[in-house]
Coordinates of C-alpha atoms and ligand atoms in Angstrom, one line a residue:
X1467 CA 8.8 -37.3 47.9
X1468 CA 7.9 -40.8 46.6
X1469 CA 10.0 -42.8 49.2
X1470 CA 10.3 -41.5 52.7
X1471 CA 12.2 -43.2 55.5
X1472 CA 11.9 -41.8 58.9
X1473 CA 13.9 -42.8 62.0
X1474 CA 14.3 -46.3 60.7
X1475 CA 16.2 -48.8 62.9
X1476 CA 17.3 -52.4 62.1
X1477 CA 18.8 -54.5 64.9
X1478 CA 20.2 -58.1 64.9
X1479 CA 20.8 -60.3 67.8
X1480 CA 23.9 -62.4 67.4
X1481 CA 26.1 -64.4 69.7
X1482 CA 28.3 -61.3 70.3
X1483 CA 25.3 -59.2 71.4
X1484 CA 22.9 -56.7 69.8
X1485 CA 24.0 -55.1 66.6
X1486 CA 22.3 -51.9 65.5
X1487 CA 22.8 -52.2 61.8
X1488 CA 20.7 -49.2 61.0
X1489 CA 20.4 -46.6 63.7
X1490 CA 17.5 -44.1 63.6
X1491 CA 18.1 -43.2 60.0
X1492 CA 16.0 -40.8 57.9
X1493 CA 16.1 -40.0 54.2
X1494 CA 13.9 -39.4 51.3
X1495 CA 13.9 -39.9 47.5
X1496 CA 11.9 -37.8 45.1
X1497 CA 9.9 -39.3 42.2
X1498 CA 12.2 -40.1 39.3
X1499 CA 15.4 -39.4 41.3
X1500 CA 18.1 -41.9 42.0
X1501 CA 19.7 -41.7 45.4
X1502 CA 23.1 -43.4 45.8
X1503 CA 23.9 -44.9 49.1
X1504 CA 27.6 -45.5 49.7
X1505 CA 29.6 -46.8 52.6
X1506 CA 32.0 -49.5 53.6
X1507 CA 31.1 -53.1 53.9
X1508 CA 29.3 -53.6 57.2
X1509 CA 27.9 -50.0 57.5
X1510 CA 24.3 -51.2 57.3
X1511 CA 23.5 -50.1 53.8
X1512 CA 22.2 -53.5 52.6
X1513 CA 20.2 -53.9 55.8
X1514 CA 18.5 -50.6 55.0
X1515 CA 17.7 -51.7 51.4
X1516 CA 16.3 -55.0 52.7
X1517 CA 14.2 -53.3 55.4
X1518 CA 12.6 -50.9 52.9
X1519 CA 11.4 -53.9 50.8
X1520 CA 10.3 -55.8 53.9
X1521 CA 13.0 -58.5 53.9
X1522 CA 14.1 -57.6 57.4
X1523 CA 12.1 -56.4 60.3
X1524 CA 12.3 -52.9 61.6
X1525 CA 12.6 -52.3 65.3
X1526 CA 11.6 -48.7 64.8
X1527 CA 10.7 -46.1 62.3
X1528 CA 8.6 -45.9 59.2
X1529 CA 8.8 -46.5 55.4
X1530 CA 6.3 -44.5 53.4
X1531 CA 5.7 -45.0 49.7
X1532 CA 3.6 -42.2 48.0
X1533 CA 2.7 -41.0 51.6
X1534 CA 1.3 -44.5 52.7
X1535 CA 3.1 -46.2 55.6
X1536 CA 3.8 -49.7 54.3
X1537 CA 4.6 -51.2 57.7
X1538 CA 1.9 -53.1 59.4
X1539 CA -0.2 -53.7 56.2
X1540 CA -2.1 -57.0 55.8
X1541 CA -0.5 -59.6 53.6
X1542 CA -2.8 -58.7 50.7
X1543 CA -2.3 -55.0 51.0
X1544 CA 1.4 -55.5 51.4
X1545 CA 1.5 -57.5 48.0
X1546 CA 0.0 -54.6 46.2
X1547 CA 2.3 -52.0 47.7
X1548 CA 5.4 -54.0 47.7
X1549 CA 4.9 -54.7 44.0
X1550 CA 5.7 -51.1 43.4
X1551 CA 9.2 -51.7 45.0
X1552 CA 11.6 -54.1 43.5
X1553 CA 15.1 -55.1 44.3
X1554 CA 18.2 -56.2 42.3
X1555 CA 20.6 -58.2 44.5
X1556 CA 24.4 -58.4 44.6
X1557 CA 24.9 -62.0 43.6
X1558 CA 23.1 -62.6 40.3
X1559 CA 23.4 -66.4 40.6
X1560 CA 22.0 -67.0 44.1
X1561 CA 19.2 -64.5 43.3
X1562 CA 18.0 -66.9 40.6
X1563 CA 16.3 -70.3 41.0
X1564 CA 18.8 -72.8 39.4
X1565 CA 15.9 -75.0 38.2
X1566 CA 14.0 -72.3 36.4
X1567 CA 14.6 -71.2 32.9
X1568 CA 14.9 -67.5 32.1
X1569 CA 11.5 -67.3 30.7
X1570 CA 9.9 -69.1 33.7
X1571 CA 11.8 -66.7 36.1
X1572 CA 10.4 -63.7 34.3
X1573 CA 6.8 -65.1 34.0
X1574 CA 6.4 -66.0 37.7
X1575 CA 5.9 -62.3 38.9
X1576 CA 3.3 -61.8 36.1
X1577 CA 1.5 -65.0 37.1
X1578 CA 1.6 -64.1 40.8
X1579 CA 0.2 -60.6 40.2
X1580 CA -2.2 -61.8 37.4
X1581 CA -0.8 -59.4 34.9
X1582 CA -1.6 -60.1 31.2
X1583 CA -2.9 -63.2 29.4
X1584 CA -0.4 -66.0 28.8
X1585 CA 0.1 -65.0 25.2
X1586 CA 0.8 -61.4 26.3
X1587 CA 3.2 -62.7 29.0
X1588 CA 5.2 -64.4 26.3
X1589 CA 5.5 -61.2 24.4
X1590 CA 6.1 -59.2 27.5
X1591 CA 9.0 -61.5 28.5
X1592 CA 10.6 -61.2 25.0
X1593 CA 10.2 -57.4 25.2
X1594 CA 11.9 -57.4 28.7
X1595 CA 14.8 -59.5 27.5
X1596 CA 15.2 -57.2 24.5
X1597 CA 15.2 -54.1 26.8
X1598 CA 18.0 -55.5 29.0
X1599 CA 20.0 -56.5 26.0
X1600 CA 19.5 -60.3 26.0
X1601 CA 18.5 -62.3 22.9
X1602 CA 15.1 -64.1 23.2
X1603 CA 17.0 -67.3 22.3
X1604 CA 18.4 -67.1 25.9
X1605 CA 14.9 -67.5 27.3
X1606 CA 15.1 -71.3 27.5
X1607 CA 18.4 -71.4 29.4
X1608 CA 19.0 -72.1 33.1
X1609 CA 21.0 -69.7 35.3
X1610 CA 24.2 -71.8 35.1
X1611 CA 24.2 -71.6 31.3
X1612 CA 24.5 -67.8 31.4
X1613 CA 27.4 -65.5 32.1
X1614 CA 27.6 -63.3 35.2
X1615 CA 26.5 -60.2 33.3
X1616 CA 23.6 -62.1 31.5
X1617 CA 22.4 -63.3 34.9
X1618 CA 22.4 -59.8 36.4
X1619 CA 20.5 -58.7 33.3
X1620 CA 17.9 -61.3 34.0
X1621 CA 17.6 -60.1 37.6
X1622 CA 17.1 -56.5 36.3
X1623 CA 14.5 -57.7 33.8
X1624 CA 12.6 -59.6 36.6
X1625 CA 12.7 -56.5 38.8
X1626 CA 11.3 -54.4 35.9
X1627 CA 8.7 -57.0 35.0
X1628 CA 6.1 -55.4 37.4
X1629 CA 6.8 -51.8 36.3
X1630 CA 7.9 -50.8 39.8
X1631 CA 7.9 -47.2 41.0
X1632 CA 11.1 -47.8 43.0
X1633 CA 14.0 -49.9 42.0
X1634 CA 16.5 -50.8 44.9
X1635 CA 19.9 -52.1 43.6
X1636 CA 22.1 -53.6 46.3
X1637 CA 25.7 -53.8 44.9
X1638 CA 24.4 -54.8 41.5
X1639 CA 27.8 -54.8 39.8
X1640 CA 30.2 -55.8 42.5
X1641 CA 30.0 -59.5 41.7
X1642 CA 30.8 -58.9 38.1
X1643 CA 34.0 -58.7 36.1
X1644 CA 35.2 -55.2 35.6
X1645 CA 34.5 -55.4 31.9
X1646 CA 30.8 -56.1 32.7
X1647 CA 30.4 -53.6 35.4
X1648 CA 30.3 -50.6 33.0
X1649 CA 27.7 -52.4 30.8
X1650 CA 25.4 -53.1 33.6
X1651 CA 25.8 -49.6 35.0
X1652 CA 25.1 -48.0 31.6
X1653 CA 21.9 -50.3 31.4
X1654 CA 20.7 -49.1 34.8
X1655 CA 21.3 -45.6 33.9
X1656 CA 19.5 -45.8 30.7
X1657 CA 16.6 -47.6 32.3
X1658 CA 16.2 -45.0 35.0
X1659 CA 16.2 -42.2 32.5
X1660 CA 13.8 -43.7 30.1
X1661 CA 11.3 -45.1 32.7
X1662 CA 11.7 -42.4 35.3
X1663 CA 12.0 -45.0 37.9
X1664 CA 12.9 -43.8 41.5
X1665 CA 16.1 -45.6 42.4
X1666 CA 18.1 -46.4 45.5
X1667 CA 21.5 -47.5 44.3
X1668 CA 23.6 -49.1 47.1
X1669 CA 27.3 -49.7 46.7
X1670 CA 30.7 -49.4 48.5
X1671 CA 32.0 -48.0 45.3
X1672 CA 31.7 -44.2 45.2
X1673 CA 32.7 -43.9 41.6
X1674 CA 29.9 -46.4 40.5
X1675 CA 27.3 -44.6 42.7
X1676 CA 28.2 -41.2 41.3
X1677 CA 27.8 -42.6 37.8
X1678 CA 24.1 -43.4 38.2
X1679 CA 22.9 -41.3 41.2
X1680 CA 21.5 -37.7 41.2
X1681 CA 22.3 -37.4 45.0
X1682 CA 24.5 -39.4 47.2
X1683 CA 23.9 -40.4 50.8
X1684 CA 27.1 -41.4 52.7
X1685 CA 26.6 -44.0 55.4
X1686 CA 28.9 -44.9 58.3
X1687 CA 28.2 -47.4 61.1
X1688 CA 24.4 -47.4 60.6
X1689 CA 24.0 -43.6 60.3
X1690 CA 24.0 -41.1 57.4
X1691 CA 26.9 -38.7 57.7
X1692 CA 26.4 -36.6 54.6
X1693 CA 23.9 -36.1 51.7
X1694 CA 24.9 -34.1 48.7
X1695 CA 24.2 -33.8 45.0
X1696 CA 26.5 -35.6 42.4
X1697 CA 27.7 -32.2 41.3
X1698 CA 28.8 -31.3 44.8
X1699 CA 30.5 -34.6 45.4
X1700 CA 33.8 -34.1 43.7
X1701 CA 34.4 -30.5 44.7
X1702 CA 32.4 -29.8 47.8
X1703 CA 32.3 -33.0 49.9
X1704 CA 32.3 -31.7 53.4
X1705 CA 32.5 -34.8 55.7
X1706 CA 36.0 -36.1 56.4
X1707 CA 34.6 -39.7 55.8
X1708 CA 33.3 -38.7 52.3
X1709 CA 36.7 -37.1 51.5
X1710 CA 38.5 -40.3 52.6
X1711 CA 36.2 -42.3 50.2
X1712 CA 37.1 -40.0 47.4
X1713 CA 40.8 -40.2 48.2
X1714 CA 40.5 -44.0 48.1
X1715 CA 39.5 -44.0 44.5
X1716 CA 42.5 -45.4 42.5
X1717 CA 44.6 -42.7 40.9
X1718 CA 43.0 -40.0 43.1
X1719 CA 45.8 -39.5 45.5
X1720 CA 45.3 -38.7 49.1
X1721 CA 44.6 -35.1 49.9
X1722 CA 43.9 -35.5 53.6
X1723 CA 46.2 -36.6 56.3
X1724 CA 46.4 -40.3 56.8
X1725 CA 43.5 -41.5 59.0
X1726 CA 44.4 -42.3 62.5
X1727 CA 43.0 -45.9 61.9
X1728 CA 41.7 -47.9 59.0
X1729 CA 39.7 -50.2 61.3
X1730 CA 35.9 -49.8 61.7
X1731 CA 35.1 -49.4 65.4
X1732 CA 33.4 -52.2 67.2
X1733 CA 29.8 -51.9 65.8
X1734 CA 28.5 -53.6 69.0
X1735 CA 29.8 -50.8 71.1
X1736 CA 29.9 -47.8 68.8
X1737 CA 31.8 -44.7 70.0
X1738 CA 29.8 -42.4 72.3
X1739 CA 30.4 -39.2 70.3
X1740 CA 31.1 -39.2 66.5
X1741 CA 31.3 -42.7 65.3
X1742 CA 34.1 -41.7 62.8
X1743 CA 36.2 -40.1 65.5
X1744 CA 38.8 -42.9 65.9
X1745 CA 39.6 -42.7 62.2
X1746 CA 39.1 -39.0 61.5
X1747 CA 42.2 -37.0 60.7
X1748 CA 40.3 -33.8 61.8
X1749 CA 38.9 -35.0 65.1
X1750 CA 38.6 -32.5 67.9
X1751 CA 37.9 -33.0 71.6
X1752 CA 34.2 -32.3 71.3
X1753 CA 34.0 -35.2 68.8
X1754 CA 34.7 -37.8 71.4
X1755 CA 31.9 -36.8 73.6
X1756 CA 29.1 -35.4 71.5
X1757 CA 27.5 -37.0 68.4
X1758 CA 27.2 -34.5 65.6
X1759 CA 23.7 -33.9 64.3
X1760 CA 22.9 -33.7 60.6
X1761 CA 22.9 -29.9 59.7
X1762 CA 22.0 -28.2 56.5
X1763 CA 24.8 -26.5 54.6
X1764 CA 22.5 -25.2 51.9
X1765 CA 20.8 -26.4 48.8
X1766 CA 19.9 -29.8 50.3
X1767 CA 23.5 -30.5 51.4
X1768 CA 23.5 -31.9 54.8
X1769 CA 26.4 -33.1 57.0
X1770 CA 26.9 -34.6 60.5
X1771 CA 30.2 -33.2 61.6
X1772 CA 31.3 -30.7 64.3
X1773 CA 33.6 -29.0 61.7
X1774 CA 30.5 -27.3 60.4
X1775 CA 28.7 -26.6 63.7
X1776 CA 29.2 -22.8 63.3
X1777 CA 28.7 -22.6 59.5
X1778 CA 25.7 -24.9 59.2
X1779 CA 23.1 -22.7 61.0
X1780 CA 23.8 -19.6 58.9
X1781 CA 21.3 -19.0 56.2
X1782 CA 24.2 -17.5 54.1
X1783 CA 25.9 -20.8 53.9
X1784 CA 23.7 -21.7 50.9
X1785 CA 26.0 -22.2 47.9
X1786 CA 29.2 -21.9 49.9
X1787 CA 32.2 -23.8 48.6
X1788 CA 34.1 -26.0 51.0
X1789 CA 37.8 -25.6 50.3
X1790 CA 38.8 -28.9 51.7
X1791 CA 38.5 -31.1 48.6
X1792 CA 39.1 -30.6 45.0
X1793 CA 39.2 -33.5 42.5
X1794 CA 38.2 -33.9 38.9
X1795 CA 35.2 -35.9 37.9
X1796 CA 37.1 -37.2 34.9
X1797 CA 39.6 -38.8 37.2
X1798 CA 37.0 -40.4 39.3
X1799 CA 35.0 -41.7 36.3
X1800 CA 38.1 -43.5 34.9
X1801 CA 38.0 -46.0 37.8
X1802 CA 34.5 -47.4 36.9
Ligands
SF4_1468 FE1 35.8 -35.8 62.3 FE2 34.8 -34.7 64.5 FE3 33.6 -34.4 62.1 FE4 33.5 -36.7 63.4 S1 32.6 -34.8 64.1 S2 34.0 -36.4 61.3 S3 35.5 -36.8 64.4 S4 35.7 -33.7 62.7

């Protein structure tokens, strides 16, 4: 695995108390793979992305890149290792310096890391612009002179300028018009294929995640509740929360009973048992008292839900189909 996250926790102190935004979370991403991370707003997925690239402090756990624990490095060591991981942020305008032209924005990372001569940098910036579908004539413009889609392409070009091994995209299309979302998603999918970049694609939009990701991790209230492949998603999603996310895609039609509540529980005082229990249409008495652990269903499909307590431990569960959810991928793709 290229990127390994073990028992990672992120905590914020606020006026209301201590918020465990990411709670003892583990996952890994193989070289060249794109892992989608999906969940509702406030579930901690952006905090996880920021913790991986060192923008927020961890209160526990490790982040390993190529086997190297990148916490606790010196500033100099950290520069080298963190160069290998780049991030594309949600708001393309605020991620850019309003006083810097596109060319300057794309040249700064090359200057900082002393990559190429100045003539080579000019060519390299032109090549980057070309690759993300921007005309070199835009290089002299300031961010406010670009459209939203063009700004996000500049952000993607900046992230690619250092040839990263890992690209973390945090809601990269949610601030864009619907017409631009598909263009940027197609660009990211093309880039990941052609450069074999390892990706972490964070979004609240399950359809968008499934468009670019090989595997999908579903997050709820700071924890992973299911990890499954894109192929399994539409037909074999096992966790009731994943199924509700699928049902919420427009045109999908609800296939589960209506959830008991649509409100997220108080994140400052998460439920003692399963954190989804208050909203789960399949909740059982055990769910209120005992948190479910992640269990393997087979083929790398893991789920944290008491519905599978008996099934999960059996070796014969590999390849089993879960009869709970059946939808067509075509229907889901239409909503992108
Ligand atoms: Fe629902 Fe219980 Fe599974 Fe939680 S553990 S998702 S409450 S069935």
